Amino acid sequence: MTMAKPKAPRRTLESYSVKHMNKTIKAGDCVLMRPSDPSKPSYVAKIERIEADSRGANVKIHVRWYYRPEESIGGRRQFHGTKEVFLSDHFDVQSADSIEGKCIVHSFKSYTKLDAVGNDDFFCRFEYNSSTGAFNPDRVAVYCKCEMPYNPDELMVQCEGCSDWFHPACIDMTVEEAKRLDHFFCESCSVEGQKKLQNSHSAARHLDTKVDTKRRRR
């Protein structure tokens, strides 16, 4: 009877230098992973732990996958950004050789403040349960007449009255027209504004008549 070979002890590495891309990775970093299907975009993952065998070889990374909207049960929706990913509950162990590069997954807020979005910039505003398709948080703020969450890739204009944001197409405007706007009031705010203006006009007329009658009495 042959005895099973004891499994070689593995050790956790603080960091690891990925030679083919000349970069060092550590736990907490986000990386792009080579997809099994070369026609697909790189997978996005967060490194949880890096392990090697006792000789420091055969390096494996424990990852938590980010899903792209099209990989989720509900699929891609109108408000999903092109660089949006969801932090999933799907953990895995992969060879460090399948890392293609490092990337940054920003919070939604910091992504919207970027001056320029690079190839390696992504953002995450939802956690995703891969078995139920549920999102956390399960609701986010909606904007415009179409009541859609904010898509940072799309231009929106803000109403100076109610501070809501609107898609140019939803307010019968082209993107070019929207870019040229100095001031914008949405339909309901401009109607209210007109009412206020009319009220102030009638109040002014009212004052005029009072003044006139006083003049006549003299």
mmCIF file of C-alpha atoms in Angstrom:
data_model
loop_
_atom_site.group_PDB
_atom_site.id
_atom_site.type_symbol
_atom_site.label_atom_id
_atom_site.label_comp_id
_atom_site.label_asym_id
_atom_site.label_seq_id
_atom_site.Cartn_x
_atom_site.Cartn_y
_atom_site.Cartn_z
ATOM 1 C CA MET A 1 0.000 0.000 0.000
ATOM 2 C CA THR A 2 1.495 3.333 -0.975
ATOM 3 C CA MET A 3 1.127 6.185 1.424
ATOM 4 C CA ALA A 4 -0.400 9.381 0.053
ATOM 5 C CA LYS A 5 2.222 12.053 -0.229
ATOM 6 C CA PRO A 6 1.661 14.733 2.385
ATOM 7 C CA LYS A 7 0.545 17.989 0.800
ATOM 8 C CA ALA A 8 3.400 20.459 0.652
ATOM 9 C CA PRO A 9 2.778 23.305 3.059
ATOM 10 C CA ARG A 10 1.859 26.556 1.334
ATOM 11 C CA ARG A 11 2.727 29.958 2.690
ATOM 12 C CA THR A 12 1.097 33.321 2.328
ATOM 13 C CA LEU A 13 3.104 35.982 0.519
ATOM 14 C CA GLU A 14 2.933 39.650 1.494
ATOM 15 C CA SER A 15 3.486 40.622 -2.133
ATOM 16 C CA TYR A 16 4.515 39.041 -5.398
ATOM 17 C CA SER A 17 6.309 40.463 -8.418
ATOM 18 C CA VAL A 18 4.561 39.431 -11.644
ATOM 19 C CA LYS A 19 7.505 39.193 -14.011
ATOM 20 C CA HIS A 20 5.710 39.378 -17.373
ATOM 21 C CA MET A 21 4.128 42.715 -16.461
ATOM 22 C CA ASN A 22 6.928 44.025 -14.220
ATOM 23 C CA LYS A 23 4.536 44.943 -11.408
ATOM 24 C CA THR A 24 4.144 43.923 -7.784
ATOM 25 C CA ILE A 25 0.772 42.773 -6.479
ATOM 26 C CA LYS A 26 -0.491 42.447 -2.906
ATOM 27 C CA ALA A 27 -3.738 41.565 -1.133
ATOM 28 C CA GLY A 28 -6.388 44.229 -1.726
ATOM 29 C CA ASP A 29 -5.172 45.049 -5.248
ATOM 30 C CA CYS A 30 -7.527 44.758 -8.209
ATOM 31 C CA VAL A 31 -6.270 42.931 -11.264
ATOM 32 C CA LEU A 32 -7.277 42.041 -14.807
ATOM 33 C CA MET A 33 -7.311 38.278 -15.393
ATOM 34 C CA ARG A 34 -6.960 36.441 -18.691
ATOM 35 C CA PRO A 35 -10.375 35.110 -19.779
ATOM 36 C CA SER A 36 -10.772 31.473 -20.874
ATOM 37 C CA ASP A 37 -12.404 32.758 -24.067
ATOM 38 C CA PRO A 38 -9.933 35.137 -25.812
ATOM 39 C CA SER A 39 -12.776 37.015 -27.554
ATOM 40 C CA LYS A 40 -14.093 38.173 -24.152
ATOM 41 C CA PRO A 41 -12.782 41.174 -22.189
ATOM 42 C CA SER A 42 -10.415 40.534 -19.263
ATOM 43 C CA TYR A 43 -12.022 39.490 -16.002
ATOM 44 C CA VAL A 44 -11.784 41.919 -13.084
ATOM 45 C CA ALA A 45 -10.893 40.509 -9.654
ATOM 46 C CA LYS A 46 -9.858 41.646 -6.201
ATOM 47 C CA ILE A 47 -6.924 39.790 -4.626
ATOM 48 C CA GLU A 48 -7.777 38.354 -1.213
ATOM 49 C CA ARG A 49 -4.584 36.366 -0.591
ATOM 50 C CA ILE A 50 -1.378 35.289 -2.372
ATOM 51 C CA GLU A 51 0.076 31.833 -1.727
ATOM 52 C CA ALA A 52 3.178 29.958 -2.848
ATOM 53 C CA ASP A 53 4.699 26.549 -2.145
ATOM 54 C CA SER A 54 7.608 26.184 0.274
ATOM 55 C CA ARG A 55 10.100 27.034 -2.490
ATOM 56 C CA GLY A 56 8.204 30.231 -3.334
ATOM 57 C CA ALA A 57 7.027 28.756 -6.646
ATOM 58 C CA ASN A 58 3.606 27.739 -8.016
ATOM 59 C CA VAL A 59 2.070 31.047 -6.910
ATOM 60 C CA LYS A 60 -1.721 31.073 -6.608
ATOM 61 C CA ILE A 61 -3.993 34.011 -5.894
ATOM 62 C CA HIS A 62 -7.248 33.816 -3.982
ATOM 63 C CA VAL A 63 -9.608 36.232 -5.712
ATOM 64 C CA ARG A 64 -13.082 37.678 -5.361
ATOM 65 C CA TRP A 65 -14.596 38.250 -8.790
ATOM 66 C CA TYR A 66 -16.211 41.423 -10.034
ATOM 67 C CA TYR A 67 -19.013 40.741 -12.503
ATOM 68 C CA ARG A 68 -19.735 42.904 -15.521
ATOM 69 C CA PRO A 69 -23.437 43.812 -15.997
ATOM 70 C CA GLU A 70 -23.788 41.379 -18.926
ATOM 71 C CA GLU A 71 -22.551 38.525 -16.677
ATOM 72 C CA SER A 72 -25.309 39.184 -14.121
ATOM 73 C CA ILE A 73 -28.714 37.473 -14.160
ATOM 74 C CA GLY A 74 -30.558 40.674 -15.141
ATOM 75 C CA GLY A 75 -28.028 41.541 -17.864
ATOM 76 C CA ARG A 76 -26.863 45.007 -18.880
ATOM 77 C CA ARG A 77 -29.356 47.818 -18.384
ATOM 78 C CA GLN A 78 -29.568 51.352 -19.749
ATOM 79 C CA PHE A 79 -28.153 52.968 -16.600
ATOM 80 C CA HIS A 80 -25.105 50.678 -16.300
ATOM 81 C CA GLY A 81 -21.865 52.457 -17.182
ATOM 82 C CA THR A 82 -19.454 50.927 -19.695
ATOM 83 C CA LYS A 83 -16.846 50.602 -16.903
ATOM 84 C CA GLU A 84 -19.294 49.418 -14.212
ATOM 85 C CA VAL A 85 -18.626 46.173 -12.327
ATOM 86 C CA PHE A 86 -20.369 44.491 -9.369
ATOM 87 C CA LEU A 87 -18.454 43.017 -6.419
ATOM 88 C CA SER A 88 -19.717 39.422 -6.308
ATOM 89 C CA ASP A 89 -19.800 36.716 -3.630
ATOM 90 C CA HIS A 90 -17.874 34.422 -6.010
ATOM 91 C CA PHE A 91 -14.434 33.454 -4.655
ATOM 92 C CA ASP A 92 -11.844 31.475 -6.588
ATOM 93 C CA VAL A 93 -8.187 30.377 -6.705
ATOM 94 C CA GLN A 94 -6.236 31.195 -9.860
ATOM 95 C CA SER A 95 -2.649 30.927 -11.059
ATOM 96 C CA ALA A 96 -0.734 34.193 -10.758
ATOM 97 C CA ASP A 97 0.340 33.631 -14.385
ATOM 98 C CA SER A 98 -3.173 34.477 -15.592
ATOM 99 C CA ILE A 99 -2.875 38.086 -14.349
ATOM 100 C CA GLU A 100 -2.790 40.462 -17.318
ATOM 101 C CA GLY A 101 -2.414 43.735 -15.459
ATOM 102 C CA LYS A 102 -3.430 45.848 -12.500
ATOM 103 C CA CYS A 103 -6.547 48.005 -12.493
ATOM 104 C CA ILE A 104 -8.420 50.345 -10.163
ATOM 105 C CA VAL A 105 -12.035 49.833 -9.117
ATOM 106 C CA HIS A 106 -13.207 53.219 -7.870
ATOM 107 C CA SER A 107 -16.172 54.033 -5.704
ATOM 108 C CA PHE A 108 -19.001 55.529 -7.764
ATOM 109 C CA LYS A 109 -18.392 58.976 -6.260
ATOM 110 C CA SER A 110 -14.658 59.066 -6.974
ATOM 111 C CA TYR A 111 -15.189 57.685 -10.509
ATOM 112 C CA THR A 112 -17.568 60.549 -11.371
ATOM 113 C CA LYS A 113 -14.863 63.004 -10.274
ATOM 114 C CA LEU A 114 -12.125 61.577 -12.529
ATOM 115 C CA ASP A 115 -10.820 64.076 -15.077
ATOM 116 C CA ALA A 116 -10.207 61.278 -17.553
ATOM 117 C CA VAL A 117 -11.143 57.594 -17.469
ATOM 118 C CA GLY A 118 -8.287 55.257 -18.396
ATOM 119 C CA ASN A 119 -8.495 51.688 -19.721
ATOM 120 C CA ASP A 120 -7.736 50.369 -16.243
ATOM 121 C CA ASP A 121 -10.373 52.452 -14.426
ATOM 122 C CA PHE A 122 -13.622 50.790 -13.337
ATOM 123 C CA PHE A 123 -16.275 51.629 -10.768
ATOM 124 C CA CYS A 124 -18.495 49.660 -8.413
ATOM 125 C CA ARG A 125 -21.702 50.802 -6.683
ATOM 126 C CA PHE A 126 -23.371 47.407 -6.085
ATOM 127 C CA GLU A 127 -22.503 44.110 -4.454
ATOM 128 C CA TYR A 128 -23.979 41.170 -6.349
ATOM 129 C CA ASN A 129 -25.225 37.785 -5.142
ATOM 130 C CA SER A 130 -24.320 35.394 -7.961
ATOM 131 C CA SER A 131 -26.843 32.714 -6.977
ATOM 132 C CA THR A 132 -29.938 34.887 -6.440
ATOM 133 C CA GLY A 133 -29.091 37.823 -8.734
ATOM 134 C CA ALA A 134 -29.833 40.237 -5.870
ATOM 135 C CA PHE A 135 -28.045 43.578 -5.547
ATOM 136 C CA ASN A 136 -26.944 45.423 -2.444
ATOM 137 C CA PRO A 137 -28.039 48.180 -2.050
ATOM 138 C CA ASP A 138 -31.275 47.082 -3.705
ATOM 139 C CA ARG A 139 -32.272 50.656 -4.508
ATOM 140 C CA VAL A 140 -30.409 53.778 -5.571
ATOM 141 C CA ALA A 141 -31.417 57.349 -6.299
ATOM 142 C CA VAL A 142 -33.172 57.867 -9.637
ATOM 143 C CA TYR A 143 -33.180 60.985 -11.776
ATOM 144 C CA CYS A 144 -34.908 62.593 -14.740
ATOM 145 C CA LYS A 145 -38.455 62.043 -16.016
ATOM 146 C CA CYS A 146 -37.454 58.491 -16.955
ATOM 147 C CA GLU A 147 -36.603 57.737 -13.292
ATOM 148 C CA MET A 148 -33.342 55.946 -14.033
ATOM 149 C CA PRO A 149 -30.239 55.665 -11.833
ATOM 150 C CA TYR A 150 -27.329 57.831 -12.920
ATOM 151 C CA ASN A 151 -25.117 56.526 -15.708
ATOM 152 C CA PRO A 152 -21.795 58.440 -15.517
ATOM 153 C CA ASP A 153 -21.171 57.874 -19.245
ATOM 154 C CA GLU A 154 -24.193 59.934 -20.237
ATOM 155 C CA LEU A 155 -24.378 63.713 -20.221
ATOM 156 C CA MET A 156 -27.100 65.069 -17.961
ATOM 157 C CA VAL A 157 -28.175 68.642 -17.239
ATOM 158 C CA GLN A 158 -29.142 69.885 -13.807
ATOM 159 C CA CYS A 159 -32.214 72.018 -13.142
ATOM 160 C CA GLU A 160 -31.386 75.179 -11.188
ATOM 161 C CA GLY A 161 -34.803 75.019 -9.539
ATOM 162 C CA CYS A 162 -35.196 71.494 -8.114
ATOM 163 C CA SER A 163 -31.547 70.272 -8.598
ATOM 164 C CA ASP A 164 -32.763 67.119 -10.394
ATOM 165 C CA TRP A 165 -30.709 65.854 -13.348
ATOM 166 C CA PHE A 166 -32.143 65.246 -16.833
ATOM 167 C CA HIS A 167 -31.082 63.381 -19.981
ATOM 168 C CA PRO A 168 -31.135 65.753 -22.969
ATOM 169 C CA ALA A 169 -33.262 63.273 -24.984
ATOM 170 C CA CYS A 170 -35.898 63.198 -22.213
ATOM 171 C CA ILE A 171 -36.317 66.982 -22.443
ATOM 172 C CA ASP A 172 -36.359 67.109 -26.282
ATOM 173 C CA MET A 173 -32.843 68.427 -26.579
ATOM 174 C CA THR A 174 -29.717 67.250 -28.394
ATOM 175 C CA VAL A 175 -26.465 66.627 -26.501
ATOM 176 C CA GLU A 176 -24.919 69.568 -28.387
ATOM 177 C CA GLU A 177 -27.751 71.890 -27.284
ATOM 178 C CA ALA A 178 -27.403 70.663 -23.708
ATOM 179 C CA LYS A 179 -23.658 71.370 -23.740
ATOM 180 C CA ARG A 180 -24.332 74.975 -24.789
ATOM 181 C CA LEU A 181 -26.795 75.651 -21.946
ATOM 182 C CA ASP A 182 -25.803 78.303 -19.415
ATOM 183 C CA HIS A 183 -28.978 77.922 -17.329
ATOM 184 C CA PHE A 184 -31.617 75.245 -17.267
ATOM 185 C CA PHE A 185 -35.016 75.021 -15.555
ATOM 186 C CA CYS A 186 -37.071 71.854 -15.991
ATOM 187 C CA GLU A 187 -40.693 71.969 -17.128
ATOM 188 C CA SER A 188 -42.256 71.949 -13.671
ATOM 189 C CA CYS A 189 -39.797 74.517 -12.297
ATOM 190 C CA SER A 190 -40.261 76.863 -15.255
ATOM 191 C CA VAL A 191 -44.075 76.595 -14.879
ATOM 192 C CA GLU A 192 -43.720 77.412 -11.176
ATOM 193 C CA GLY A 193 -41.278 80.176 -12.067
ATOM 194 C CA GLN A 194 -43.760 81.664 -14.522
ATOM 195 C CA LYS A 195 -46.488 81.521 -11.874
ATOM 196 C CA LYS A 196 -44.229 83.322 -9.396
ATOM 197 C CA LEU A 197 -43.375 85.859 -12.083
ATOM 198 C CA GLN A 198 -47.069 86.439 -12.868
ATOM 199 C CA ASN A 199 -47.823 86.816 -9.166
ATOM 200 C CA SER A 200 -45.039 89.366 -8.762
ATOM 201 C CA HIS A 201 -46.307 91.233 -11.869
ATOM 202 C CA SER A 202 -49.859 91.350 -10.545
ATOM 203 C CA ALA A 203 -48.540 92.452 -7.155
ATOM 204 C CA ALA A 204 -46.577 95.213 -8.898
ATOM 205 C CA ARG A 205 -49.672 96.243 -10.880
ATOM 206 C CA HIS A 206 -51.594 96.279 -7.626
ATOM 207 C CA LEU A 207 -49.036 98.647 -6.137
ATOM 208 C CA ASP A 208 -49.238 100.876 -9.202
ATOM 209 C CA THR A 209 -52.981 101.295 -8.887
ATOM 210 C CA LYS A 210 -52.591 102.151 -5.206
ATOM 211 C CA VAL A 211 -49.995 104.769 -6.055
ATOM 212 C CA ASP A 212 -52.199 106.141 -8.855
ATOM 213 C CA THR A 213 -55.248 106.517 -6.655
ATOM 214 C CA LYS A 214 -53.176 108.390 -4.105
ATOM 215 C CA ARG A 215 -51.993 110.723 -6.861
ATOM 216 C CA ARG A 216 -55.516 111.348 -8.057
ATOM 217 C CA ARG A 217 -56.688 112.259 -4.580
ATOM 218 C CA ARG A 218 -54.224 115.073 -4.338
#
